[in-house]
Structures are given as C-alpha cells and as structure tokens.
Amino acid sequence: MPVPVHVHVLVLGGTTEARRLAESLAGDRRVRVTTSLAGRVAAPRLPPGDVRVGGFGGVDGLAAWVREHRVGLLIDATHPFAATMSRNAAEAAAQAHVPLLALRRPGWVAQDGDRWHSVASLAEAAELLPALGERVFLTTGRMGLAAFAGAGLDALWFLVRSVDAPEPPCPARMDVLLDRGPFELEGEREILRHRRIDVLVTKDSGGAATAPKLTAAREAGIPVVVVRRPPVPEGVPVAATPDEAVEWVVRKLSAEGSGGADGSGSADGPGASG
C-alpha cells in the first residue's frame, strides 16, 4: 500500500485557471496549497488555501522561498504574458530541484472573417495603429500603456479597459473603462457601436472570459491587432486546463507515495514531461 504523503504545492497565480486549480486541490488531504499573487490588482479574487501577496525578489528569492517552505511541486499558472515570472519560475525550480509545470490556457485561433494583424509586442502594435484606424479599443490591461503614449499617436483616441485605473504615461487622448471579465457578447457589441471603435488591440490571452470582443470585432468588420504570447521556457511541461494540472499533481503524489521521491520532495527533476 502506498505511503501517504503530504506535499506543499506552490501555485504562482493571478488567473482564473490558478484559482480553479486551487479549488480542485483544496479537497485533497495529501497536499497543502499556497497561491502566490503578484499584488497588482487591488481586490483580487482569493482562492482557497494559503495565499501570499507580493514578489519574491527574483530567481534567488523564489528558490529560497521554495526551500524554506519545503515546496514539493511548483505550478506556474500566471498570465500567459507574465514572461519574467515564468522565466524566474523555471530557473528557481532548477535551483531548488523541484518539479515545475506551466498551466496555460490555449491561445485564440482566427476564424473566417477575422481581420487579425499579429505582432510581437505592444510597441509593434502601436506602430501599426495609424494605418488601421483612429478610435482604438485597447484591452491589453493597464501595464504597458507607455507604448501608446508617443507623440506619433496623438491623433488617435483610445478607450482603455482595465481592472484598476492606469497610471502615466498613457495615451494623450484616452477614456478609461474600469471593468473585469468575463464579458458578454452583447456588451462588447455595444461598446464598439457606442464608442465608434474602428480598431481593437488585444493580447493573445486565450480563454472564454474575454473572447467575445473578438466575435464582436469580426461581426463589425473591425481589424484586430493581436500581440503574440511569449513561449513557455524551454523544457517546462505544459497543462492546458486545471484538470490536466491536477492529473500532473496526482501522478507526482503517486510517485512519491510509491517511493519515487529522492528525499527532497521531488519525484523527478524539473522539466519532467510527466
């Protein structure tokens, strides 16, 4: 009979998927779940289990926290565009010899009728805008607005949607819409009509919560500038859903319970494909 194990799972969160993962693991007595939030949202929706808020102080700080709190499994369930945190997680997991999984919702896929323009960065998106429209629906969040604050874009008007109020530098001509998804299709249609939007800018965040804006833009024939997501660090296994992440955790627990652990809380090395 496998020996019961108690493993500390650290979830780097801030996404719907991270919260659902914590909810799914909360009933498993073999694990203790801690969700770490960056603290960039004033009133985040808290998941079950332990919650910590704030940064770790880079790679070394995260690795030290993992060791100090005897973390056995690390799951990077941050936003698909949190590239720095994902790189830090990969390096910290390697330092601490802890298995790492990336939980990433699939990206969006263009459909017939979409007028998408794929770009690599917010700066590239800003360069493209003057050729596409004059009234911009900017749905990339409050971080990175400086890319749209250049004098070359002063003739454009921006509707910026974010959870919390943005801080300067911001576009010269701008209205702010404070709102949090999920968003409904009819509401997105109304924004495009009422605000006379003629170009949409978004990051390829994926998921259903904010996808209705893409449908509304397709229906209206509006061009969409889509910022491509950064890749997951090389060698890190990826789960597309919280259920897949739970299965990964269960496999690791089974390996430890059957004697697969090496005494460090790790069933196998970071970057394992299991």
PDB file of C-alpha atoms in Angstrom:
ATOM      1  CA  MET A   1       0.000   0.000   0.000  1.00  0.00           C
ATOM      2  CA  PRO A   2       1.421   3.437  -0.953  1.00  0.00           C
ATOM      3  CA  VAL A   3       2.618   5.508   1.969  1.00  0.00           C
ATOM      4  CA  PRO A   4       0.506   8.691   2.462  1.00  0.00           C
ATOM      5  CA  VAL A   5       2.457  11.817   1.584  1.00  0.00           C
ATOM      6  CA  HIS A   6       1.853  15.471   2.320  1.00  0.00           C
ATOM      7  CA  VAL A   7       3.229  17.749  -0.371  1.00  0.00           C
ATOM      8  CA  HIS A   8       3.317  21.532  -0.368  1.00  0.00           C
ATOM      9  CA  VAL A   9       2.154  22.798  -3.779  1.00  0.00           C
ATOM     10  CA  LEU A  10       3.025  26.399  -4.653  1.00  0.00           C
ATOM     11  CA  VAL A  11       0.801  27.882  -7.357  1.00  0.00           C
ATOM     12  CA  LEU A  12       2.005  31.095  -8.972  1.00  0.00           C
ATOM     13  CA  GLY A  13      -1.434  32.514  -9.613  1.00  0.00           C
ATOM     14  CA  GLY A  14      -3.449  35.521 -10.642  1.00  0.00           C
ATOM     15  CA  THR A  15      -5.532  33.767 -13.311  1.00  0.00           C
ATOM     16  CA  THR A  16      -8.913  32.049 -13.378  1.00  0.00           C
ATOM     17  CA  GLU A  17      -7.135  28.763 -14.057  1.00  0.00           C
ATOM     18  CA  ALA A  18      -4.949  29.193 -10.965  1.00  0.00           C
ATOM     19  CA  ARG A  19      -7.983  29.773  -8.786  1.00  0.00           C
ATOM     20  CA  ARG A  20      -9.779  26.734 -10.218  1.00  0.00           C
ATOM     21  CA  LEU A  21      -6.685  24.612  -9.686  1.00  0.00           C
ATOM     22  CA  ALA A  22      -6.505  25.660  -6.033  1.00  0.00           C
ATOM     23  CA  GLU A  23     -10.206  24.843  -5.655  1.00  0.00           C
ATOM     24  CA  SER A  24      -9.670  21.372  -7.142  1.00  0.00           C
ATOM     25  CA  LEU A  25      -6.681  20.614  -4.922  1.00  0.00           C
ATOM     26  CA  ALA A  26      -8.267  22.001  -1.756  1.00  0.00           C
ATOM     27  CA  GLY A  27     -10.107  18.755  -1.046  1.00  0.00           C
ATOM     28  CA  ASP A  28      -7.027  16.543  -1.389  1.00  0.00           C
ATOM     29  CA  ARG A  29      -5.646  15.848   2.091  1.00  0.00           C
ATOM     30  CA  ARG A  30      -2.306  14.842   0.632  1.00  0.00           C
ATOM     31  CA  VAL A  31      -1.467  18.398  -0.392  1.00  0.00           C
ATOM     32  CA  ARG A  32      -1.162  21.829   1.121  1.00  0.00           C
ATOM     33  CA  VAL A  33      -1.745  24.561  -1.450  1.00  0.00           C
ATOM     34  CA  THR A  34      -0.290  28.052  -1.345  1.00  0.00           C
ATOM     35  CA  THR A  35      -1.254  30.508  -4.091  1.00  0.00           C
ATOM     36  CA  SER A  36       1.077  33.433  -4.708  1.00  0.00           C
ATOM     37  CA  LEU A  37      -0.383  36.645  -6.151  1.00  0.00           C
ATOM     38  CA  ALA A  38       1.711  39.469  -7.554  1.00  0.00           C
ATOM     39  CA  GLY A  39      -0.413  42.146  -5.859  1.00  0.00           C
ATOM     40  CA  ARG A  40      -1.004  44.213  -8.999  1.00  0.00           C
ATOM     41  CA  VAL A  41      -4.805  44.055  -8.639  1.00  0.00           C
ATOM     42  CA  ALA A  42      -6.287  45.988  -5.729  1.00  0.00           C
ATOM     43  CA  ALA A  43      -9.034  43.486  -4.845  1.00  0.00           C
ATOM     44  CA  PRO A  44      -8.155  40.061  -6.278  1.00  0.00           C
ATOM     45  CA  ARG A  45     -10.485  37.086  -6.066  1.00  0.00           C
ATOM     46  CA  LEU A  46      -8.814  34.907  -3.469  1.00  0.00           C
ATOM     47  CA  PRO A  47      -8.586  31.138  -3.948  1.00  0.00           C
ATOM     48  CA  PRO A  48      -8.947  28.563  -1.157  1.00  0.00           C
ATOM     49  CA  GLY A  49      -5.873  27.535   0.781  1.00  0.00           C
ATOM     50  CA  ASP A  50      -2.983  29.731   1.846  1.00  0.00           C
ATOM     51  CA  VAL A  51      -2.388  32.963  -0.058  1.00  0.00           C
ATOM     52  CA  ARG A  52       0.712  35.142  -0.208  1.00  0.00           C
ATOM     53  CA  VAL A  53       0.833  38.520  -1.938  1.00  0.00           C
ATOM     54  CA  GLY A  54       3.875  40.250  -3.416  1.00  0.00           C
ATOM     55  CA  GLY A  55       7.058  39.433  -5.264  1.00  0.00           C
ATOM     56  CA  PHE A  56       9.780  37.015  -4.247  1.00  0.00           C
ATOM     57  CA  GLY A  57      12.773  39.139  -5.173  1.00  0.00           C
ATOM     58  CA  GLY A  58      13.780  37.401  -8.379  1.00  0.00           C
ATOM     59  CA  VAL A  59      15.030  33.901  -9.054  1.00  0.00           C
ATOM     60  CA  ASP A  60      17.111  33.547  -5.902  1.00  0.00           C
ATOM     61  CA  GLY A  61      14.291  34.833  -3.707  1.00  0.00           C
ATOM     62  CA  LEU A  62      11.787  32.390  -5.201  1.00  0.00           C
ATOM     63  CA  ALA A  63      14.211  29.470  -4.883  1.00  0.00           C
ATOM     64  CA  ALA A  64      14.885  30.413  -1.251  1.00  0.00           C
ATOM     65  CA  TRP A  65      11.139  30.602  -0.506  1.00  0.00           C
ATOM     66  CA  VAL A  66      10.596  27.197  -2.099  1.00  0.00           C
ATOM     67  CA  ARG A  67      13.330  25.657   0.048  1.00  0.00           C
ATOM     68  CA  GLU A  68      12.324  27.426   3.263  1.00  0.00           C
ATOM     69  CA  HIS A  69       8.679  26.405   2.959  1.00  0.00           C
ATOM     70  CA  ARG A  70       9.502  22.888   1.752  1.00  0.00           C
ATOM     71  CA  VAL A  71       7.613  23.207  -1.519  1.00  0.00           C
ATOM     72  CA  GLY A  72       7.424  19.859  -3.301  1.00  0.00           C
ATOM     73  CA  LEU A  73       5.669  20.920  -6.522  1.00  0.00           C
ATOM     74  CA  LEU A  74       5.676  24.282  -8.305  1.00  0.00           C
ATOM     75  CA  ILE A  75       2.974  25.293 -10.789  1.00  0.00           C
ATOM     76  CA  ASP A  76       3.308  28.415 -12.903  1.00  0.00           C
ATOM     77  CA  ALA A  77      -0.310  29.438 -13.513  1.00  0.00           C
ATOM     78  CA  THR A  78       0.449  33.101 -14.135  1.00  0.00           C
ATOM     79  CA  HIS A  79      -0.917  35.112 -17.060  1.00  0.00           C
ATOM     80  CA  PRO A  80       0.380  33.897 -20.443  1.00  0.00           C
ATOM     81  CA  PHE A  81       2.220  37.225 -20.796  1.00  0.00           C
ATOM     82  CA  ALA A  82       3.976  37.109 -17.406  1.00  0.00           C
ATOM     83  CA  ALA A  83       7.197  36.122 -19.171  1.00  0.00           C
ATOM     84  CA  THR A  84       9.590  37.347 -16.488  1.00  0.00           C
ATOM     85  CA  MET A  85       7.818  35.415 -13.738  1.00  0.00           C
ATOM     86  CA  SER A  86       7.755  32.287 -15.908  1.00  0.00           C
ATOM     87  CA  ARG A  87      11.495  32.511 -16.554  1.00  0.00           C
ATOM     88  CA  ASN A  88      12.121  33.061 -12.844  1.00  0.00           C
ATOM     89  CA  ALA A  89       9.990  30.033 -12.012  1.00  0.00           C
ATOM     90  CA  ALA A  90      11.923  27.815 -14.407  1.00  0.00           C
ATOM     91  CA  GLU A  91      15.298  28.904 -13.031  1.00  0.00           C
ATOM     92  CA  ALA A  92      14.155  28.727  -9.394  1.00  0.00           C
ATOM     93  CA  ALA A  93      12.713  25.231  -9.882  1.00  0.00           C
ATOM     94  CA  ALA A  94      16.037  24.102 -11.313  1.00  0.00           C
ATOM     95  CA  GLN A  95      17.935  25.649  -8.386  1.00  0.00           C
ATOM     96  CA  ALA A  96      15.646  24.087  -5.783  1.00  0.00           C
ATOM     97  CA  HIS A  97      15.336  20.729  -7.611  1.00  0.00           C
ATOM     98  CA  VAL A  98      11.535  20.913  -7.600  1.00  0.00           C
ATOM     99  CA  PRO A  99       9.298  19.713 -10.466  1.00  0.00           C
ATOM    100  CA  LEU A 100       7.657  22.577 -12.380  1.00  0.00           C
ATOM    101  CA  LEU A 101       4.512  22.640 -14.510  1.00  0.00           C
ATOM    102  CA  ALA A 102       3.190  25.546 -16.585  1.00  0.00           C
ATOM    103  CA  LEU A 103      -0.598  25.882 -16.682  1.00  0.00           C
ATOM    104  CA  ARG A 104      -1.514  27.787 -19.867  1.00  0.00           C
ATOM    105  CA  ARG A 105      -4.923  28.147 -21.423  1.00  0.00           C
ATOM    106  CA  PRO A 106      -4.736  27.649 -25.233  1.00  0.00           C
ATOM    107  CA  GLY A 107      -4.350  30.745 -27.354  1.00  0.00           C
ATOM    108  CA  TRP A 108      -7.083  32.071 -29.637  1.00  0.00           C
ATOM    109  CA  VAL A 109      -7.376  30.901 -33.239  1.00  0.00           C
ATOM    110  CA  ALA A 110      -8.508  33.195 -36.059  1.00  0.00           C
ATOM    111  CA  GLN A 111     -11.802  32.310 -37.736  1.00  0.00           C
ATOM    112  CA  ASP A 112     -13.258  33.076 -41.142  1.00  0.00           C
ATOM    113  CA  GLY A 113     -13.993  36.788 -41.356  1.00  0.00           C
ATOM    114  CA  ASP A 114     -11.394  37.854 -38.792  1.00  0.00           C
ATOM    115  CA  ARG A 115      -9.075  40.709 -39.794  1.00  0.00           C
ATOM    116  CA  TRP A 116      -6.203  39.938 -37.457  1.00  0.00           C
ATOM    117  CA  HIS A 117      -2.781  41.548 -37.527  1.00  0.00           C
ATOM    118  CA  SER A 118      -0.276  39.522 -35.497  1.00  0.00           C
ATOM    119  CA  VAL A 119       2.547  41.430 -33.787  1.00  0.00           C
ATOM    120  CA  ALA A 120       5.323  40.511 -31.381  1.00  0.00           C
ATOM    121  CA  SER A 121       4.976  43.363 -28.875  1.00  0.00           C
ATOM    122  CA  LEU A 122       2.913  46.325 -27.700  1.00  0.00           C
ATOM    123  CA  ALA A 123       5.432  48.631 -29.373  1.00  0.00           C
ATOM    124  CA  GLU A 124       4.846  46.863 -32.687  1.00  0.00           C
ATOM    125  CA  ALA A 125       1.091  47.170 -32.158  1.00  0.00           C
ATOM    126  CA  ALA A 126       1.437  50.909 -31.596  1.00  0.00           C
ATOM    127  CA  GLU A 127       3.410  51.328 -34.821  1.00  0.00           C
ATOM    128  CA  LEU A 128       0.671  49.579 -36.781  1.00  0.00           C
ATOM    129  CA  LEU A 129      -2.315  51.534 -35.426  1.00  0.00           C
ATOM    130  CA  PRO A 130      -2.254  54.729 -37.532  1.00  0.00           C
ATOM    131  CA  ALA A 131      -2.706  52.650 -40.696  1.00  0.00           C
ATOM    132  CA  LEU A 132      -5.690  50.771 -39.261  1.00  0.00           C
ATOM    133  CA  GLY A 133      -7.972  53.234 -37.501  1.00  0.00           C
ATOM    134  CA  GLU A 134      -8.491  56.314 -35.359  1.00  0.00           C
ATOM    135  CA  ARG A 135     -10.616  55.094 -32.436  1.00  0.00           C
ATOM    136  CA  VAL A 136      -8.848  52.298 -30.586  1.00  0.00           C
ATOM    137  CA  PHE A 137     -10.291  49.839 -28.088  1.00  0.00           C
ATOM    138  CA  LEU A 138      -7.190  48.930 -26.059  1.00  0.00           C
ATOM    139  CA  THR A 139      -7.731  45.774 -23.997  1.00  0.00           C
ATOM    140  CA  THR A 140      -4.151  44.931 -23.046  1.00  0.00           C
ATOM    141  CA  GLY A 141      -4.524  45.987 -19.397  1.00  0.00           C
ATOM    142  CA  ARG A 142      -3.060  48.936 -17.540  1.00  0.00           C
ATOM    143  CA  MET A 143       0.541  47.752 -17.774  1.00  0.00           C
ATOM    144  CA  GLY A 144       2.454  48.788 -20.868  1.00  0.00           C
ATOM    145  CA  LEU A 145       0.376  51.813 -21.840  1.00  0.00           C
ATOM    146  CA  ALA A 146       3.585  53.778 -22.327  1.00  0.00           C
ATOM    147  CA  ALA A 147       3.894  52.065 -25.726  1.00  0.00           C
ATOM    148  CA  PHE A 148       0.841  54.039 -26.865  1.00  0.00           C
ATOM    149  CA  ALA A 149       1.844  57.374 -25.330  1.00  0.00           C
ATOM    150  CA  GLY A 150       4.161  58.516 -28.130  1.00  0.00           C
ATOM    151  CA  ALA A 151       3.600  61.781 -29.984  1.00  0.00           C
ATOM    152  CA  GLY A 152       3.066  59.868 -33.206  1.00  0.00           C
ATOM    153  CA  LEU A 153      -0.237  58.550 -31.824  1.00  0.00           C
ATOM    154  CA  ASP A 154      -1.640  61.867 -30.574  1.00  0.00           C
ATOM    155  CA  ALA A 155      -4.208  61.916 -33.366  1.00  0.00           C
ATOM    156  CA  LEU A 156      -5.719  58.634 -32.156  1.00  0.00           C
ATOM    157  CA  TRP A 157      -8.347  58.251 -29.439  1.00  0.00           C
ATOM    158  CA  PHE A 158      -8.126  55.303 -27.045  1.00  0.00           C
ATOM    159  CA  LEU A 159     -10.676  53.512 -24.900  1.00  0.00           C
ATOM    160  CA  VAL A 160      -8.570  51.687 -22.300  1.00  0.00           C
ATOM    161  CA  ARG A 161     -10.231  48.857 -20.388  1.00  0.00           C
ATOM    162  CA  SER A 162      -8.567  47.577 -17.224  1.00  0.00           C
ATOM    163  CA  VAL A 163      -9.431  46.237 -13.785  1.00  0.00           C
ATOM    164  CA  ASP A 164      -7.686  49.100 -11.961  1.00  0.00           C
ATOM    165  CA  ALA A 165      -7.028  52.675 -13.046  1.00  0.00           C
ATOM    166  CA  PRO A 166      -3.914  53.071 -15.207  1.00  0.00           C
ATOM    167  CA  GLU A 167      -1.010  55.313 -14.261  1.00  0.00           C
ATOM    168  CA  PRO A 168       1.047  57.590 -16.553  1.00  0.00           C
ATOM    169  CA  PRO A 169       2.497  57.519 -19.097  1.00  0.00           C
ATOM    170  CA  CYS A 170      -0.742  56.998 -21.020  1.00  0.00           C
ATOM    171  CA  PRO A 171      -2.116  57.884 -24.464  1.00  0.00           C
ATOM    172  CA  ALA A 172      -2.736  61.609 -24.931  1.00  0.00           C
ATOM    173  CA  ARG A 173      -6.427  61.175 -25.822  1.00  0.00           C
ATOM    174  CA  MET A 174      -7.961  58.470 -23.663  1.00  0.00           C
ATOM    175  CA  ASP A 175     -11.064  57.351 -21.813  1.00  0.00           C
ATOM    176  CA  VAL A 176     -10.820  54.606 -19.178  1.00  0.00           C
ATOM    177  CA  LEU A 177     -13.340  51.823 -18.693  1.00  0.00           C
ATOM    178  CA  LEU A 178     -12.833  50.030 -15.374  1.00  0.00           C
ATOM    179  CA  ASP A 179     -14.234  46.524 -15.656  1.00  0.00           C
ATOM    180  CA  ARG A 180     -13.361  42.913 -15.013  1.00  0.00           C
ATOM    181  CA  GLY A 181     -14.269  39.907 -17.167  1.00  0.00           C
ATOM    182  CA  PRO A 182     -15.941  37.697 -18.051  1.00  0.00           C
ATOM    183  CA  PHE A 183     -17.583  39.882 -20.702  1.00  0.00           C
ATOM    184  CA  GLU A 184     -20.775  39.181 -22.641  1.00  0.00           C
ATOM    185  CA  LEU A 185     -21.034  39.439 -26.420  1.00  0.00           C
ATOM    186  CA  GLU A 186     -23.868  41.969 -26.428  1.00  0.00           C
ATOM    187  CA  GLY A 187     -21.929  44.229 -24.100  1.00  0.00           C
ATOM    188  CA  GLU A 188     -18.885  44.090 -26.388  1.00  0.00           C
ATOM    189  CA  ARG A 189     -21.059  44.864 -29.401  1.00  0.00           C
ATOM    190  CA  GLU A 190     -22.479  47.895 -27.610  1.00  0.00           C
ATOM    191  CA  ILE A 191     -19.006  49.214 -26.752  1.00  0.00           C
ATOM    192  CA  LEU A 192     -17.923  49.013 -30.379  1.00  0.00           C
ATOM    193  CA  ARG A 193     -21.111  50.738 -31.567  1.00  0.00           C
ATOM    194  CA  HIS A 194     -21.466  53.382 -28.889  1.00  0.00           C
ATOM    195  CA  ARG A 195     -17.776  54.325 -28.824  1.00  0.00           C
ATOM    196  CA  ARG A 196     -17.433  54.116 -32.625  1.00  0.00           C
ATOM    197  CA  ILE A 197     -14.424  51.828 -32.328  1.00  0.00           C
ATOM    198  CA  ASP A 198     -12.627  51.102 -35.599  1.00  0.00           C
ATOM    199  CA  VAL A 199      -9.671  49.029 -34.350  1.00  0.00           C
ATOM    200  CA  LEU A 200      -9.181  46.631 -31.438  1.00  0.00           C
ATOM    201  CA  VAL A 201      -5.873  45.822 -29.712  1.00  0.00           C
ATOM    202  CA  THR A 202      -5.543  42.734 -27.543  1.00  0.00           C
ATOM    203  CA  LYS A 203      -3.021  40.245 -26.248  1.00  0.00           C
ATOM    204  CA  ASP A 204      -3.498  36.599 -27.131  1.00  0.00           C
ATOM    205  CA  SER A 205      -4.556  35.741 -23.604  1.00  0.00           C
ATOM    206  CA  GLY A 206      -6.805  32.894 -24.704  1.00  0.00           C
ATOM    207  CA  GLY A 207      -9.809  31.601 -22.789  1.00  0.00           C
ATOM    208  CA  ALA A 208     -13.503  32.376 -22.984  1.00  0.00           C
ATOM    209  CA  ALA A 209     -13.750  35.211 -20.450  1.00  0.00           C
ATOM    210  CA  THR A 210     -12.559  37.948 -22.811  1.00  0.00           C
ATOM    211  CA  ALA A 211     -13.083  36.266 -26.198  1.00  0.00           C
ATOM    212  CA  PRO A 212     -16.473  37.891 -27.015  1.00  0.00           C
ATOM    213  CA  LYS A 213     -14.698  41.099 -28.108  1.00  0.00           C
ATOM    214  CA  LEU A 214     -13.141  39.090 -30.953  1.00  0.00           C
ATOM    215  CA  THR A 215     -16.567  37.920 -32.109  1.00  0.00           C
ATOM    216  CA  ALA A 216     -17.940  41.466 -31.914  1.00  0.00           C
ATOM    217  CA  ALA A 217     -14.992  42.791 -33.942  1.00  0.00           C
ATOM    218  CA  ARG A 218     -15.446  40.051 -36.554  1.00  0.00           C
ATOM    219  CA  GLU A 219     -19.155  40.872 -36.882  1.00  0.00           C
ATOM    220  CA  ALA A 220     -18.377  44.572 -37.283  1.00  0.00           C
ATOM    221  CA  GLY A 221     -15.531  44.007 -39.749  1.00  0.00           C
ATOM    222  CA  ILE A 222     -13.091  45.755 -37.410  1.00  0.00           C
ATOM    223  CA  PRO A 223      -9.362  44.969 -37.633  1.00  0.00           C
ATOM    224  CA  VAL A 224      -7.783  43.390 -34.559  1.00  0.00           C
ATOM    225  CA  VAL A 225      -4.138  43.769 -33.594  1.00  0.00           C
ATOM    226  CA  VAL A 226      -3.174  40.618 -31.672  1.00  0.00           C
ATOM    227  CA  VAL A 227       0.031  40.581 -29.611  1.00  0.00           C
ATOM    228  CA  ARG A 228       1.528  37.089 -29.695  1.00  0.00           C
ATOM    229  CA  ARG A 229       2.205  35.455 -26.331  1.00  0.00           C
ATOM    230  CA  PRO A 230       5.780  34.655 -25.286  1.00  0.00           C
ATOM    231  CA  PRO A 231       6.775  30.970 -25.306  1.00  0.00           C
ATOM    232  CA  VAL A 232       6.882  28.857 -22.169  1.00  0.00           C
ATOM    233  CA  PRO A 233      10.506  28.391 -21.024  1.00  0.00           C
ATOM    234  CA  GLU A 234      12.180  25.500 -22.817  1.00  0.00           C
ATOM    235  CA  GLY A 235      11.814  22.110 -21.182  1.00  0.00           C
ATOM    236  CA  VAL A 236       8.865  23.031 -18.952  1.00  0.00           C
ATOM    237  CA  PRO A 237       5.841  20.715 -19.392  1.00  0.00           C
ATOM    238  CA  VAL A 238       2.531  22.434 -20.115  1.00  0.00           C
ATOM    239  CA  ALA A 239      -1.026  21.681 -18.999  1.00  0.00           C
ATOM    240  CA  ALA A 240      -3.855  23.317 -20.953  1.00  0.00           C
ATOM    241  CA  THR A 241      -6.503  23.076 -18.222  1.00  0.00           C
ATOM    242  CA  PRO A 242      -6.729  22.933 -14.430  1.00  0.00           C
ATOM    243  CA  ASP A 243      -7.879  19.313 -14.720  1.00  0.00           C
ATOM    244  CA  GLU A 244      -4.682  18.412 -16.578  1.00  0.00           C
ATOM    245  CA  ALA A 245      -2.659  20.179 -13.878  1.00  0.00           C
ATOM    246  CA  VAL A 246      -4.469  18.183 -11.185  1.00  0.00           C
ATOM    247  CA  GLU A 247      -3.627  14.974 -13.047  1.00  0.00           C
ATOM    248  CA  TRP A 248       0.053  16.013 -13.063  1.00  0.00           C
ATOM    249  CA  VAL A 249      -0.055  16.625  -9.307  1.00  0.00           C
ATOM    250  CA  VAL A 250      -1.732  13.255  -8.708  1.00  0.00           C
ATOM    251  CA  ARG A 251       0.946  11.482 -10.753  1.00  0.00           C
ATOM    252  CA  LYS A 252       3.672  13.168  -8.696  1.00  0.00           C
ATOM    253  CA  LEU A 253       1.925  12.217  -5.454  1.00  0.00           C
ATOM    254  CA  SER A 254       1.606   8.621  -6.612  1.00  0.00           C
ATOM    255  CA  ALA A 255       5.299   8.531  -7.489  1.00  0.00           C
ATOM    256  CA  GLU A 256       6.261   9.860  -4.066  1.00  0.00           C
ATOM    257  CA  GLY A 257       3.883   7.526  -2.270  1.00  0.00           C
ATOM    258  CA  SER A 258       5.416   4.536  -4.050  1.00  0.00           C
ATOM    259  CA  GLY A 259       8.944   5.556  -3.124  1.00  0.00           C
ATOM    260  CA  GLY A 260       9.799   7.607  -6.193  1.00  0.00           C
ATOM    261  CA  ALA A 261      10.946  10.620  -4.197  1.00  0.00           C
ATOM    262  CA  ASP A 262      14.603  11.255  -3.532  1.00  0.00           C
ATOM    263  CA  GLY A 263      14.057  12.866  -0.165  1.00  0.00           C
ATOM    264  CA  SER A 264      13.914  16.419  -1.470  1.00  0.00           C
ATOM    265  CA  GLY A 265      10.165  16.453  -2.076  1.00  0.00           C
ATOM    266  CA  SER A 266      10.693  15.816  -5.794  1.00  0.00           C
ATOM    267  CA  ALA A 267       9.554  12.738  -7.669  1.00  0.00           C
ATOM    268  CA  ASP A 268      11.803  13.657 -10.588  1.00  0.00           C
ATOM    269  CA  GLY A 269      13.717  16.625 -11.878  1.00  0.00           C
ATOM    270  CA  PRO A 270      12.387  19.982 -13.046  1.00  0.00           C
ATOM    271  CA  GLY A 271      11.160  19.990 -16.609  1.00  0.00           C
ATOM    272  CA  ALA A 272       9.882  16.431 -16.425  1.00  0.00           C
ATOM    273  CA  SER A 273       7.337  15.670 -19.117  1.00  0.00           C
ATOM    274  CA  GLY A 274       5.080  13.655 -16.848  1.00  0.00           C
TER     275      GLY A 274
END
